[in-house]
XYZ file of C-alpha atoms in Angstrom:
242
model
C 81.146 -33.768 70.408
C 80.060 -31.183 72.890
C 83.392 -31.224 74.642
C 85.243 -30.667 71.379
C 83.155 -27.515 70.657
C 83.736 -26.230 74.142
C 87.472 -26.655 73.709
C 87.449 -24.777 70.394
C 85.545 -21.874 71.985
C 88.052 -21.588 74.826
C 90.939 -21.560 72.346
C 89.347 -18.750 70.270
C 88.621 -16.727 73.383
C 92.224 -17.120 74.520
C 93.532 -16.001 71.123
C 91.278 -12.903 71.151
C 92.392 -11.974 74.643
C 96.026 -12.297 73.666
C 95.488 -10.072 70.611
C 93.807 -7.396 72.739
C 96.653 -7.426 75.280
C 99.378 -7.173 72.627
C 97.724 -4.281 70.663
C 99.591 -0.971 71.272
C 97.639 1.739 73.144
C 96.044 4.540 71.081
C 98.125 7.705 70.910
C 96.586 10.826 72.538
C 94.835 13.312 70.222
C 97.112 16.184 69.367
C 95.858 19.892 69.409
C 96.634 21.708 66.198
C 97.141 25.507 66.400
C 95.465 26.540 63.140
C 95.702 29.821 61.190
C 92.334 30.954 62.580
C 93.736 31.007 66.090
C 96.714 33.120 64.957
C 94.435 35.676 63.256
C 92.187 35.895 66.311
C 95.140 36.511 68.630
C 96.577 39.202 66.313
C 93.192 40.944 66.113
C 92.913 40.939 69.899
C 96.335 42.583 70.252
C 95.455 45.240 67.646
C 92.222 46.094 69.447
C 94.088 46.273 72.757
C 96.697 48.692 71.367
C 94.032 50.844 69.707
C 92.059 51.082 72.947
C 95.189 52.108 74.858
C 96.052 54.834 72.294
C 92.458 56.074 72.297
C 92.490 56.354 76.080
C 95.715 58.362 75.984
C 94.332 60.662 73.283
C 91.128 61.234 75.230
C 93.090 62.118 78.355
C 95.287 64.564 76.415
C 92.222 66.246 74.872
C 90.569 66.637 78.266
C 93.739 68.146 79.747
C 94.048 70.558 76.809
C 90.412 71.595 77.184
C 90.914 72.244 80.898
C 93.997 74.389 80.221
C 92.103 76.324 77.533
C 89.217 77.040 79.894
C 91.622 78.233 82.579
C 93.357 80.565 80.098
C 89.986 81.945 78.918
C 88.995 82.689 82.504
C 92.325 84.408 83.178
C 92.019 86.467 79.976
C 88.487 87.542 80.949
C 89.768 88.732 84.341
C 92.595 90.683 82.710
C 90.180 92.329 80.251
C 87.842 93.261 83.104
C 90.692 94.819 85.090
C 91.923 96.701 82.000
C 88.427 98.049 81.310
C 88.107 99.310 84.880
C 91.554 100.932 84.728
C 90.655 102.705 81.462
C 87.415 103.973 83.001
C 89.278 105.329 85.995
C 91.859 107.023 83.759
C 89.126 108.524 81.608
C 87.254 109.833 84.654
C 90.467 111.325 85.972
C 91.177 113.119 82.682
C 87.663 114.589 82.646
C 88.413 116.345 85.913
C 86.561 114.083 88.340
C 87.578 111.397 90.805
C 88.331 107.876 89.561
C 85.347 105.550 89.251
C 86.367 103.489 92.277
C 86.567 106.633 94.439
C 83.123 108.115 93.656
C 81.521 106.577 96.747
C 84.234 107.900 99.104
C 84.092 111.043 101.174
C 84.300 114.500 99.628
C 87.770 115.179 101.032
C 89.693 112.936 98.559
C 87.534 114.323 95.700
C 88.497 117.920 96.583
C 92.153 116.922 96.828
C 92.068 115.384 93.332
C 90.326 118.419 91.861
C 92.941 120.724 93.369
C 95.771 118.554 91.964
C 94.325 118.880 88.436
C 94.178 122.670 88.623
C 97.730 123.334 87.474
C 99.006 126.141 85.251
C 98.890 125.772 81.494
C 102.372 125.032 80.153
C 101.490 123.550 76.743
C 99.690 126.254 74.767
C 97.327 125.331 71.946
C 98.159 126.949 68.603
C 95.560 127.983 66.042
C 94.179 124.767 64.501
C 93.313 124.283 60.848
C 91.058 121.878 58.948
C 90.809 120.595 55.392
C 88.541 118.265 53.472
C 90.157 115.100 52.080
C 88.923 111.925 50.419
C 89.099 110.148 53.780
C 87.230 112.822 55.742
C 87.834 116.163 57.440
C 91.356 116.432 58.871
C 91.896 118.872 61.752
C 95.507 119.668 62.673
C 96.378 121.196 66.050
C 99.664 121.730 67.888
C 100.982 122.764 71.297
C 103.782 125.195 72.038
C 105.562 124.477 75.345
C 106.370 127.292 77.721
C 110.082 127.977 77.511
C 110.680 128.147 81.278
C 108.564 125.110 82.218
C 109.909 121.547 81.945
C 107.933 119.101 79.853
C 106.060 116.346 81.694
C 107.370 112.796 81.528
C 104.239 111.597 79.687
C 101.709 113.456 77.570
C 98.178 112.147 77.084
C 95.487 113.450 74.753
C 91.878 112.239 74.723
C 89.586 113.300 71.859
C 85.822 112.736 72.001
C 82.875 113.317 69.707
C 79.258 113.111 70.940
C 77.943 109.549 70.978
C 74.621 110.726 69.533
C 76.361 112.367 66.570
C 76.644 110.629 63.205
C 80.252 111.833 62.948
C 82.960 109.376 63.878
C 86.680 109.625 64.614
C 88.466 107.832 61.778
C 92.031 108.336 62.979
C 94.110 110.211 65.548
C 97.855 110.464 64.895
C 100.940 112.411 66.012
C 102.254 114.057 62.847
C 105.972 114.266 63.634
C 106.416 111.030 65.585
C 108.813 108.393 64.274
C 107.259 105.247 62.850
C 109.147 103.039 65.329
C 108.251 105.097 68.418
C 106.641 103.344 71.368
C 103.430 105.371 71.397
C 99.968 104.262 72.458
C 97.420 105.328 69.843
C 93.844 104.067 70.213
C 90.482 104.772 68.552
C 87.602 102.736 69.922
C 85.276 100.676 67.737
C 82.377 103.150 67.902
C 84.621 105.979 66.716
C 83.594 108.395 69.464
C 86.808 108.222 71.493
C 90.504 108.414 70.596
C 93.636 108.590 72.746
C 97.349 109.235 72.264
C 99.941 108.752 74.980
C 103.723 108.943 74.905
C 106.794 110.831 76.016
C 107.563 114.328 74.649
C 110.573 112.921 72.813
C 108.397 110.342 71.045
C 105.710 112.912 70.219
C 108.434 115.212 68.816
C 106.869 118.514 67.665
C 103.588 117.997 69.577
C 101.574 118.280 66.359
C 98.473 116.087 65.979
C 95.824 115.337 63.377
C 92.351 113.989 63.988
C 90.253 112.834 61.027
C 86.457 112.802 61.378
C 83.830 111.508 58.975
C 81.810 114.745 58.903
C 81.590 118.146 60.635
C 81.441 117.836 64.408
C 82.394 119.527 67.666
C 85.137 117.453 69.271
C 86.289 117.791 72.885
C 90.009 117.505 73.621
C 91.402 116.941 77.101
C 95.004 116.359 78.058
C 97.384 115.561 80.850
C 99.298 118.029 82.977
C 99.890 121.417 81.339
C 97.060 121.124 78.740
C 93.783 122.983 79.153
C 90.665 121.264 77.848
C 89.100 122.770 74.736
C 86.452 122.146 72.099
C 87.177 122.169 68.363
C 84.407 122.946 65.884
C 85.687 120.954 62.901
C 84.366 121.965 59.465
C 85.607 121.459 55.899
C 86.393 125.181 55.571
C 88.183 125.603 58.897
C 88.306 124.939 62.620
C 87.501 127.170 65.576
C 88.360 126.631 69.255
C 86.550 127.244 72.511
C 88.347 126.772 75.844
C 86.453 124.738 78.444
């Protein structure tokens, strides 16, 4: 009996072993690329492109800022040089040496003073003044000497005292063409005005200065013009040579 059971057990074991050997091997687990992976990859690319564009924009802004600062510095230097040149020109027209030459020896100063002392060739005519809605307008003109040639450039500088309440509102050449290349300036404080141009552009050499109220204005000019003072009033204008 025992041998029969042992034989049955061996047969069953053999059958099980045969079944295990004939069973096909399990297929490997496949990786599925889901929609979540696609979205993640697309988001990564978008962030990468945005970061690259932001870096380029930042670099461009920094370069633009650097160029702007360089231009501001250059403009400041030009303004400083222009201010110094105007001061030197103004000092020269007042009869003294240029600002940069004040500290030099007396010999150049005497030479400049002698160069300014030239004969009068543009003679001031009797000025007149009238009251208008804009202010008091004083008109004055110059008559050139017939035998003397006109200078290449004519400059007029009109001043009113800084402590005065009167201000220069305008300074214009009356007969000049509207398209002429003249330099006409009145500063922001209204105590200084300047006109510069060629005789042809200034035409008849007639000028008008408008002031806000009665004042004594000083007028100085380039070669051939003697400095003078105008007492500007609503009822008229008188002149005193300086």
